[in-house]
C-alpha cells in the first residue's frame, strides 16, 4: 500500500514487510533489555538451562501476560507461589520502538483515512498475535530446587523430597492482554505525536487532546530520565553496580513512577519478608520489612531517613508545573486558564491510575515439609506493594487543577497555536 504526500512525494509504504519489521524490532529490543537485566541480576545461574525461558517470560510479563508459578515437592511436602509484576523498563522499551515504527510510514502526512490506519494497525496486530503465541509457548520451564547440605538437605534425603519449581504462561489471557497492550500503545502514539495524521473526523483531537497526552508522556519520560541519572550516580559512588543495572534494565519505572505518586502525597501499602526484596532504595525495603503490612508515603520515609525524601514533593511540583506549562504552550490561545486546569487534572488522573495498576507487585513462594510451616528464609518469602487508589486519584485531580491553572498563567505571554492575527 502506498500513498502520496501533499507535496507529491510518495509516502513510505506500510505493508506486511514493514509490519514484520515493527514487530521484530520491538521483540528484539525488549529481549535485549530483558536479557541484559536478568544477566545483571544473576539469572544466568538458574539451573537446568532455564535462562532463555526466563527471558521469554519476562517479555510476556512486560506486555501484561499471565505468568504462573508452580511447584511439586512430593507427598510429604508442599509448595505454594504466585507472581504479579510488570518489568516496566522492558515495557517502556517495547512501547517506544513500536510507537516509532508505527508512525514512520505515516510521516509527511496531514490527514490519513480511517481504513488506512486500521489496515496498518491490523497488520501489526496479526503478526504481534503470532509473536505472543510463540512467547507464551516458550515461557515455561521446570527445574529442581536444591535443599543444600544442612539439616534441610538431610531431611530431604531422608524422605526423598526433591522440590521442583517452575513457571508457565496462561496462553488465552496472555494473548488477549498482549493485544490490548498493543492497541493501547498505538492509540497513545497517535494521540501524543504532533505530526501523526488523523482521520478528518478526528482533527479536533489535534487541539483538545494531543497537548495533554503529549505533556503526560513527557512527564513520565522525564521522571525516568531523572531516575536514570540518580541510578548511574549511585552505581558509580556506592558500589553494587550489577544490582543497580539490573534495576535500570528491568524495573526503573517501577521505582520512579510510584515515587512520583508518593511525591504527590499518595500512600502505597506493602510488606517485605524473606530473601526477596523490592527493586528500590534500601530505605524503602526497611520501611516495609515489618511483621504486618506497612504504609509507604512521605511521612514514613522521612521517619526512616531524615528529611531528604521531602525533596520528592519539590521535584513533583517542578515537574508538574513544567508539564502544565508545556501543555498550555501547545494549546490554542483561546483556551482559558480554568480550562487548562481541568484538562491537566483530567490528564493527570488517568496517568496516575496507569501507574497504580502497572507498578503493583505481589510475589509469594513457600516450601513446607510434613505440614510444618515454611522452612526458613531461604525457601520462603513475600513481597507486596499496592497503592491506595482512590486517594491517589483524588490527589492527582487536585494537583492537576492547581498546576494546570498556574501553568496557563505562566505561559500567557507565549505565542501559541491558534492565536489570532495571522
Tab-separated table of C-alpha atoms in Angstrom:
chain	number	residue	atom	x	y	z
A	1	UNK	CA	0.000	0.000	0.000
A	2	UNK	CA	1.340	3.418	-0.885
A	3	UNK	CA	0.121	6.994	-0.979
A	4	UNK	CA	1.464	10.418	-1.807
A	5	UNK	CA	2.148	13.383	0.407
A	6	UNK	CA	0.740	16.853	-0.164
A	7	UNK	CA	3.987	17.804	-1.914
A	8	UNK	CA	3.621	14.974	-4.410
A	9	UNK	CA	6.331	12.764	-2.932
A	10	UNK	CA	5.450	9.124	-2.333
A	11	UNK	CA	4.808	8.349	1.310
A	12	UNK	CA	6.542	5.422	2.954
A	13	UNK	CA	4.909	2.049	2.390
A	14	UNK	CA	3.270	0.238	5.282
A	15	UNK	CA	2.609	-3.298	4.147
A	16	UNK	CA	3.367	-6.694	5.649
A	17	UNK	CA	7.129	-6.322	5.389
A	18	UNK	CA	7.052	-3.085	7.372
A	19	UNK	CA	4.690	-4.633	9.938
A	20	UNK	CA	7.055	-7.584	10.347
A	21	UNK	CA	9.983	-5.201	10.856
A	22	UNK	CA	7.970	-3.342	13.501
A	23	UNK	CA	7.132	-6.470	15.471
A	24	UNK	CA	10.594	-8.000	15.181
A	25	UNK	CA	12.228	-4.714	16.132
A	26	UNK	CA	10.115	-4.471	19.273
A	27	UNK	CA	10.746	-8.098	20.248
A	28	UNK	CA	14.498	-7.800	19.716
A	29	UNK	CA	14.710	-4.575	21.709
A	30	UNK	CA	12.650	-5.992	24.567
A	31	UNK	CA	14.575	-9.252	24.503
A	32	UNK	CA	17.939	-7.493	24.645
A	33	UNK	CA	16.894	-5.292	27.566
A	34	UNK	CA	15.404	-8.266	29.428
A	35	UNK	CA	18.472	-10.424	28.756
A	36	UNK	CA	20.926	-7.810	29.992
A	37	UNK	CA	18.801	-7.049	33.042
A	38	UNK	CA	18.421	-10.693	34.009
A	39	UNK	CA	22.122	-11.279	33.407
A	40	UNK	CA	22.956	-8.385	35.747
A	41	UNK	CA	20.538	-9.858	38.287
A	42	UNK	CA	22.348	-13.217	38.192
A	43	UNK	CA	19.617	-15.199	36.446
A	44	UNK	CA	22.197	-16.979	34.306
A	45	UNK	CA	22.952	-19.143	37.363
A	46	UNK	CA	19.483	-20.680	37.345
A	47	UNK	CA	19.699	-24.476	36.903
A	48	UNK	CA	18.505	-26.601	34.037
A	49	UNK	CA	19.054	-24.201	31.170
A	50	UNK	CA	16.155	-22.036	32.301
A	51	UNK	CA	17.629	-18.671	31.295
A	52	UNK	CA	16.061	-18.444	27.788
A	53	UNK	CA	12.570	-19.341	29.073
A	54	UNK	CA	13.001	-16.772	31.856
A	55	UNK	CA	13.808	-14.124	29.242
A	56	UNK	CA	10.679	-15.098	27.298
A	57	UNK	CA	8.600	-14.971	30.484
A	58	UNK	CA	9.977	-11.510	31.262
A	59	UNK	CA	8.909	-10.212	27.855
A	60	UNK	CA	5.494	-11.824	28.307
A	61	UNK	CA	5.094	-10.154	31.697
A	62	UNK	CA	6.194	-6.830	30.196
A	63	UNK	CA	3.125	-6.736	27.943
A	64	UNK	CA	0.768	-7.776	30.728
A	65	UNK	CA	0.849	-11.511	30.074
A	66	UNK	CA	-0.014	-14.047	32.742
A	67	UNK	CA	3.000	-15.888	34.211
A	68	UNK	CA	2.139	-18.559	36.771
A	69	UNK	CA	4.456	-20.247	39.265
A	70	UNK	CA	4.099	-23.923	40.092
A	71	UNK	CA	5.811	-26.416	42.358
A	72	UNK	CA	5.852	-30.049	43.415
A	73	UNK	CA	7.696	-31.442	46.420
A	74	UNK	CA	6.193	-34.906	46.687
A	75	UNK	CA	3.590	-36.338	49.071
A	76	UNK	CA	5.323	-35.208	52.278
A	77	UNK	CA	5.947	-31.610	51.294
A	78	UNK	CA	4.079	-28.750	49.773
A	79	UNK	CA	4.859	-25.664	47.764
A	80	UNK	CA	2.953	-22.510	47.007
A	81	UNK	CA	3.764	-19.477	44.954
A	82	UNK	CA	2.436	-16.578	42.942
A	83	UNK	CA	3.897	-13.687	40.989
A	84	UNK	CA	2.409	-10.443	39.726
A	85	UNK	CA	4.901	-7.882	38.498
A	86	UNK	CA	5.435	-5.967	35.258
A	87	UNK	CA	9.084	-5.222	34.302
A	88	UNK	CA	8.300	-1.704	33.162
A	89	UNK	CA	11.743	-0.971	31.690
A	90	UNK	CA	11.110	-3.740	29.173
A	91	UNK	CA	7.542	-2.499	28.676
A	92	UNK	CA	8.679	1.054	28.004
A	93	UNK	CA	11.318	-0.134	25.537
A	94	UNK	CA	8.766	-2.091	23.511
A	95	UNK	CA	6.258	0.758	23.538
A	96	UNK	CA	8.817	3.290	22.283
A	97	UNK	CA	10.018	1.009	19.465
A	98	UNK	CA	6.502	0.104	18.319
A	99	UNK	CA	5.324	3.708	18.504
A	100	UNK	CA	8.252	4.965	16.479
A	101	UNK	CA	7.874	2.264	13.840
A	102	UNK	CA	4.097	2.762	13.649
A	103	UNK	CA	4.487	6.479	12.891
A	104	UNK	CA	7.379	6.211	10.456
A	105	UNK	CA	5.345	5.275	7.319
A	106	UNK	CA	2.804	7.986	8.149
A	107	UNK	CA	5.193	10.931	8.274
A	108	UNK	CA	4.793	13.900	5.920
A	109	UNK	CA	1.030	13.413	6.047
A	110	UNK	CA	-1.638	15.849	7.240
A	111	UNK	CA	-4.630	13.518	7.123
A	112	UNK	CA	-4.949	9.731	6.957
A	113	UNK	CA	-8.130	7.804	6.266
A	114	UNK	CA	-9.614	5.506	8.868
A	115	UNK	CA	-9.321	2.391	6.619
A	116	UNK	CA	-5.633	3.144	6.050
A	117	UNK	CA	-4.833	3.499	9.752
A	118	UNK	CA	-6.934	0.458	10.629
A	119	UNK	CA	-5.239	-1.656	7.958
A	120	UNK	CA	-1.757	-0.650	9.088
A	121	UNK	CA	-2.605	-1.382	12.731
A	122	UNK	CA	-4.251	-4.707	11.806
A	123	UNK	CA	-1.112	-5.945	10.042
A	124	UNK	CA	0.971	-5.200	13.116
A	125	UNK	CA	-1.643	-6.805	15.383
A	126	UNK	CA	-1.803	-10.007	13.325
A	127	UNK	CA	1.955	-10.518	13.500
A	128	UNK	CA	2.022	-9.458	17.149
A	129	UNK	CA	-0.556	-12.173	17.862
A	130	UNK	CA	1.751	-14.814	16.387
A	131	UNK	CA	4.657	-13.433	18.396
A	132	UNK	CA	2.637	-13.606	21.607
A	133	UNK	CA	1.735	-17.225	20.932
A	134	UNK	CA	5.381	-18.091	20.376
A	135	UNK	CA	6.484	-16.291	23.543
A	136	UNK	CA	3.724	-17.897	25.601
A	137	UNK	CA	4.805	-21.372	24.490
A	138	UNK	CA	8.491	-20.622	25.083
A	139	UNK	CA	7.995	-19.090	28.532
A	140	UNK	CA	7.670	-22.303	30.516
A	141	UNK	CA	10.235	-24.349	32.377
A	142	UNK	CA	10.696	-26.525	35.467
A	143	UNK	CA	13.821	-27.236	37.467
A	144	UNK	CA	14.765	-28.960	40.703
A	145	UNK	CA	15.426	-26.790	43.757
A	146	UNK	CA	18.469	-27.765	45.813
A	147	UNK	CA	17.882	-28.001	49.568
A	148	UNK	CA	21.556	-27.547	50.379
A	149	UNK	CA	23.910	-29.568	52.579
A	150	UNK	CA	22.481	-28.679	56.006
A	151	UNK	CA	19.741	-30.277	58.090
A	152	UNK	CA	17.151	-29.369	55.496
A	153	UNK	CA	19.098	-31.301	52.871
A	154	UNK	CA	19.370	-34.292	55.201
A	155	UNK	CA	15.616	-34.150	55.789
A	156	UNK	CA	15.053	-34.099	52.063
A	157	UNK	CA	17.241	-37.155	51.541
A	158	UNK	CA	15.530	-38.998	54.391
A	159	UNK	CA	12.042	-38.541	52.996
A	160	UNK	CA	13.015	-38.473	49.324
A	161	UNK	CA	11.912	-34.866	48.901
A	162	UNK	CA	13.050	-33.222	45.658
A	163	UNK	CA	11.260	-29.899	45.263
A	164	UNK	CA	10.558	-28.999	41.655
A	165	UNK	CA	9.541	-25.450	40.815
A	166	UNK	CA	8.609	-23.940	37.515
A	167	UNK	CA	6.671	-21.331	35.650
A	168	UNK	CA	4.372	-21.232	32.667
A	169	UNK	CA	2.007	-18.882	30.896
A	170	UNK	CA	-1.740	-18.989	30.579
A	171	UNK	CA	-1.988	-18.570	26.819
A	172	UNK	CA	-5.503	-17.091	26.320
A	173	UNK	CA	-5.137	-14.253	28.868
A	174	UNK	CA	-1.605	-13.592	27.641
A	175	UNK	CA	-2.742	-13.200	24.035
A	176	UNK	CA	-5.778	-11.087	24.937
A	177	UNK	CA	-3.943	-8.727	27.287
A	178	UNK	CA	-0.982	-8.516	24.919
A	179	UNK	CA	-3.259	-7.418	22.077
A	180	UNK	CA	-4.945	-4.846	24.339
A	181	UNK	CA	-1.496	-3.576	25.315
A	182	UNK	CA	-0.580	-3.167	21.653
A	183	UNK	CA	-3.840	-1.348	20.936
A	184	UNK	CA	-3.164	0.999	23.832
A	185	UNK	CA	0.342	1.735	22.575
A	186	UNK	CA	-0.894	2.541	19.067
A	187	UNK	CA	-3.719	4.787	20.315
A	188	UNK	CA	-1.416	6.678	22.692
A	189	UNK	CA	1.116	7.052	19.888
A	190	UNK	CA	-1.466	8.712	17.653
A	191	UNK	CA	-2.610	10.967	20.478
A	192	UNK	CA	0.872	12.031	21.534
A	193	UNK	CA	2.598	12.739	18.240
A	194	UNK	CA	2.024	16.224	16.872
A	195	UNK	CA	2.889	15.118	13.344
A	196	UNK	CA	0.842	11.902	13.189
A	197	UNK	CA	-2.020	12.133	10.661
A	198	UNK	CA	-5.581	11.636	11.842
A	199	UNK	CA	-8.822	10.923	10.003
A	200	UNK	CA	-10.659	14.081	9.035
A	201	UNK	CA	-13.401	13.410	11.583
A	202	UNK	CA	-10.890	13.387	14.456
A	203	UNK	CA	-8.957	16.544	13.656
A	204	UNK	CA	-10.433	18.236	16.730
A	205	UNK	CA	-8.219	15.899	18.776
A	206	UNK	CA	-5.270	17.877	17.421
A	207	UNK	CA	-6.044	20.794	19.725
A	208	UNK	CA	-8.159	19.286	22.505
A	209	UNK	CA	-6.394	16.032	23.411
A	210	UNK	CA	-2.898	15.986	21.947
A	211	UNK	CA	-1.367	18.753	24.110
A	212	UNK	CA	-2.439	16.939	27.283
A	213	UNK	CA	-1.387	13.491	26.044
A	214	UNK	CA	1.987	14.809	24.893
A	215	UNK	CA	2.536	16.507	28.249
A	216	UNK	CA	1.730	13.356	30.254
A	217	UNK	CA	4.088	11.168	28.239
A	218	UNK	CA	6.748	13.843	28.652
A	219	UNK	CA	6.165	13.792	32.415
A	220	UNK	CA	6.627	10.015	32.615
A	221	UNK	CA	9.767	10.061	30.468
A	222	UNK	CA	11.231	12.971	32.436
A	223	UNK	CA	10.756	11.002	35.655
A	224	UNK	CA	12.538	8.018	34.099
A	225	UNK	CA	15.453	10.208	32.945
A	226	UNK	CA	15.823	11.703	36.428
A	227	UNK	CA	15.737	8.219	37.946
A	228	UNK	CA	18.330	7.006	35.434
A	229	UNK	CA	20.734	9.812	36.336
A	230	UNK	CA	20.335	9.087	40.052
A	231	UNK	CA	20.814	5.342	39.489
A	232	UNK	CA	24.012	5.886	37.499
A	233	UNK	CA	25.394	8.152	40.216
A	234	UNK	CA	24.546	5.517	42.835
A	235	UNK	CA	26.214	2.793	40.768
A	236	UNK	CA	29.361	4.897	40.403
A	237	UNK	CA	29.648	6.046	44.027
A	238	UNK	CA	28.091	3.400	46.275
A	239	UNK	CA	29.072	0.129	44.620
A	240	UNK	CA	26.843	-2.822	43.677
A	241	UNK	CA	26.768	-1.803	40.008
A	242	UNK	CA	25.345	-5.143	38.836
A	243	UNK	CA	22.287	-4.849	41.081
A	244	UNK	CA	21.782	-1.222	40.076
A	245	UNK	CA	21.956	-2.007	36.363
A	246	UNK	CA	19.531	-4.900	36.886
A	247	UNK	CA	17.033	-2.423	38.339
A	248	UNK	CA	17.666	0.041	35.493
A	249	UNK	CA	17.150	-2.562	32.779
A	250	UNK	CA	14.213	-4.371	34.350
A	251	UNK	CA	12.314	-2.043	36.626
A	252	UNK	CA	13.444	1.582	36.635
A	253	UNK	CA	9.881	2.881	36.002
A	254	UNK	CA	8.728	0.513	38.774
A	255	UNK	CA	10.784	2.717	41.087
A	256	UNK	CA	10.402	6.245	39.750
A	257	UNK	CA	6.714	6.218	38.797
A	258	UNK	CA	5.465	5.149	42.279
A	259	UNK	CA	7.919	7.699	43.696
A	260	UNK	CA	6.203	10.284	41.505
A	261	UNK	CA	2.848	9.447	43.112
A	262	UNK	CA	4.373	9.432	46.600
A	263	UNK	CA	5.627	12.957	45.937
A	264	UNK	CA	2.015	13.915	45.240
A	265	UNK	CA	1.097	12.629	48.712
A	266	UNK	CA	-0.143	9.167	47.741
A	267	UNK	CA	0.307	6.142	50.001
A	268	UNK	CA	1.309	2.635	48.994
A	269	UNK	CA	0.806	-0.365	51.286
A	270	UNK	CA	3.443	-3.050	51.262
A	271	UNK	CA	5.351	-5.773	53.050
A	272	UNK	CA	8.692	-7.492	52.507
A	273	UNK	CA	9.779	-10.716	54.166
A	274	UNK	CA	12.256	-13.475	53.484
A	275	UNK	CA	15.130	-13.312	50.989
A	276	UNK	CA	13.171	-11.270	48.473
A	277	UNK	CA	13.302	-7.518	48.239
A	278	UNK	CA	11.936	-4.611	46.303
A	279	UNK	CA	13.909	-3.223	43.360
A	280	UNK	CA	14.092	0.087	45.209
A	281	UNK	CA	16.409	2.049	47.530
A	282	UNK	CA	17.244	0.305	50.789
A	283	UNK	CA	15.206	2.680	52.920
A	284	UNK	CA	12.021	1.558	51.149
A	285	UNK	CA	12.855	-2.056	51.929
A	286	UNK	CA	13.443	-1.107	55.582
A	287	UNK	CA	10.096	0.671	55.849
A	288	UNK	CA	8.236	-2.361	54.504
A	289	UNK	CA	10.188	-5.160	56.230
A	290	UNK	CA	7.766	-5.431	59.149
A	291	UNK	CA	5.521	-8.197	60.537
A	292	UNK	CA	2.423	-6.540	59.105
A	293	UNK	CA	1.560	-4.509	56.034
A	294	UNK	CA	3.074	-1.025	56.336
A	295	UNK	CA	2.295	2.323	54.752
A	296	UNK	CA	4.806	3.841	52.351
A	297	UNK	CA	4.490	7.606	51.975
A	298	UNK	CA	6.406	10.822	52.550
A	299	UNK	CA	5.822	10.637	56.292
A	300	UNK	CA	7.114	7.088	56.829
A	301	UNK	CA	10.077	7.629	54.510
A	302	UNK	CA	11.069	10.795	56.373
A	303	UNK	CA	10.897	8.975	59.714
A	304	UNK	CA	13.423	6.392	58.491
A	305	UNK	CA	15.788	8.653	56.562
A	306	UNK	CA	15.628	12.193	57.877
A	307	UNK	CA	14.082	14.912	55.766
A	308	UNK	CA	15.633	14.099	52.395
A	309	UNK	CA	12.532	12.432	50.999
A	310	UNK	CA	10.574	15.675	51.174
A	311	UNK	CA	12.533	16.601	48.058
A	312	UNK	CA	10.098	14.335	46.214
A	313	UNK	CA	7.432	16.950	46.882
A	314	UNK	CA	9.610	19.709	45.443
A	315	UNK	CA	10.597	17.656	42.388
A	316	UNK	CA	6.967	16.751	41.710
A	317	UNK	CA	5.889	20.375	41.954
A	318	UNK	CA	8.558	21.459	39.458
A	319	UNK	CA	7.826	18.602	37.063
A	320	UNK	CA	4.077	19.149	37.104
A	321	UNK	CA	4.400	22.899	36.686
A	322	UNK	CA	6.724	22.367	33.716
A	323	UNK	CA	4.325	19.780	32.288
A	324	UNK	CA	1.367	22.145	32.644
A	325	UNK	CA	3.342	24.954	31.016
A	326	UNK	CA	4.270	22.769	28.027
A	327	UNK	CA	0.658	21.701	27.701
A	328	UNK	CA	-0.557	25.304	27.782
A	329	UNK	CA	2.079	26.453	25.287
A	330	UNK	CA	0.983	23.764	22.811
A	331	UNK	CA	-2.719	24.596	23.174
A	332	UNK	CA	-4.664	27.207	21.219
A	333	UNK	CA	-4.667	30.708	22.682
A	334	UNK	CA	-8.451	30.681	23.001
A	335	UNK	CA	-8.295	28.084	25.777
A	336	UNK	CA	-8.769	29.793	29.132
A	337	UNK	CA	-6.752	29.187	32.290
A	338	UNK	CA	-9.542	27.292	34.072
A	339	UNK	CA	-9.927	25.052	31.024
A	340	UNK	CA	-6.215	24.265	31.149
A	341	UNK	CA	-6.625	23.381	34.816
A	342	UNK	CA	-9.479	20.986	34.095
A	343	UNK	CA	-7.645	19.363	31.168
A	344	UNK	CA	-4.489	18.971	33.236
A	345	UNK	CA	-6.465	17.301	36.030
A	346	UNK	CA	-8.302	15.004	33.621
A	347	UNK	CA	-4.980	14.013	32.042
A	348	UNK	CA	-3.010	13.533	35.264
A	349	UNK	CA	-5.637	11.314	36.924
A	350	UNK	CA	-5.529	8.569	34.212
A	351	UNK	CA	-1.720	8.793	34.255
A	352	UNK	CA	-1.655	8.122	37.994
A	353	UNK	CA	-4.230	5.356	37.503
A	354	UNK	CA	-1.941	3.703	34.963
A	355	UNK	CA	0.981	3.893	37.404
A	356	UNK	CA	-1.094	2.394	40.212
A	357	UNK	CA	-2.275	-0.505	38.058
A	358	UNK	CA	1.040	-1.347	36.401
A	359	UNK	CA	3.504	-0.795	39.268
A	360	UNK	CA	1.829	-3.134	41.741
A	361	UNK	CA	3.969	-6.032	42.962
A	362	UNK	CA	2.903	-9.314	44.502
A	363	UNK	CA	5.274	-12.258	44.935
A	364	UNK	CA	4.970	-15.280	47.234
A	365	UNK	CA	6.817	-18.559	47.493
A	366	UNK	CA	6.897	-21.111	50.288
A	367	UNK	CA	8.071	-24.668	50.934
A	368	UNK	CA	6.822	-26.806	53.821
A	369	UNK	CA	7.606	-30.367	54.921
A	370	UNK	CA	5.202	-32.600	56.881
A	371	UNK	CA	2.898	-29.607	57.183
A	372	UNK	CA	5.375	-27.709	59.365
A	373	UNK	CA	5.242	-24.159	58.092
A	374	UNK	CA	7.781	-22.503	55.844
A	375	UNK	CA	11.305	-23.861	56.037
A	376	UNK	CA	13.477	-20.878	56.689
A	377	UNK	CA	14.028	-17.601	54.933
A	378	UNK	CA	15.965	-19.268	52.145
A	379	UNK	CA	12.876	-21.130	50.980
A	380	UNK	CA	10.015	-18.730	51.637
A	381	UNK	CA	9.306	-15.089	51.179
A	382	UNK	CA	6.776	-12.473	50.224
A	383	UNK	CA	6.828	-9.083	48.528
A	384	UNK	CA	3.729	-6.910	48.362
A	385	UNK	CA	3.260	-3.369	47.085
A	386	UNK	CA	-0.144	-1.909	46.253
A	387	UNK	CA	-1.475	1.664	46.104
A	388	UNK	CA	-4.340	3.298	47.912
A	389	UNK	CA	-6.000	4.006	44.629
A	390	UNK	CA	-8.804	6.449	45.354
A	391	UNK	CA	-6.731	8.805	47.472
A	392	UNK	CA	-4.024	8.791	44.779
A	393	UNK	CA	-6.566	9.712	42.105
A	394	UNK	CA	-8.023	12.464	44.259
A	395	UNK	CA	-4.590	13.960	44.852
A	396	UNK	CA	-3.862	13.758	41.117
A	397	UNK	CA	-7.007	15.738	40.330
A	398	UNK	CA	-6.098	18.380	42.914
A	399	UNK	CA	-2.517	18.715	41.724
A	400	UNK	CA	-3.698	18.841	38.128
A	401	UNK	CA	-6.110	21.688	38.805
A	402	UNK	CA	-3.538	23.781	40.689
A	403	UNK	CA	-0.568	23.245	38.374
A	404	UNK	CA	-2.721	23.448	35.248
A	405	UNK	CA	-4.015	26.872	36.249
A	406	UNK	CA	-0.539	28.067	37.245
A	407	UNK	CA	0.998	26.754	34.028
A	408	UNK	CA	-1.586	28.597	31.952
A	409	UNK	CA	-0.790	31.850	33.743
A	410	UNK	CA	2.956	31.376	33.284
A	411	UNK	CA	2.600	30.875	29.525
A	412	UNK	CA	0.045	33.612	28.971
A	413	UNK	CA	2.584	35.731	27.078
A	414	UNK	CA	3.812	32.870	24.900
A	415	UNK	CA	2.610	32.896	21.291
A	416	UNK	CA	0.564	29.717	20.934
A	417	UNK	CA	-1.093	27.915	18.092
A	418	UNK	CA	-4.459	29.390	17.321
A	419	UNK	CA	-3.653	32.963	18.342
A	420	UNK	CA	-5.496	35.443	16.173
A	421	UNK	CA	-3.762	37.938	13.979
A	422	UNK	CA	-2.372	35.741	11.244
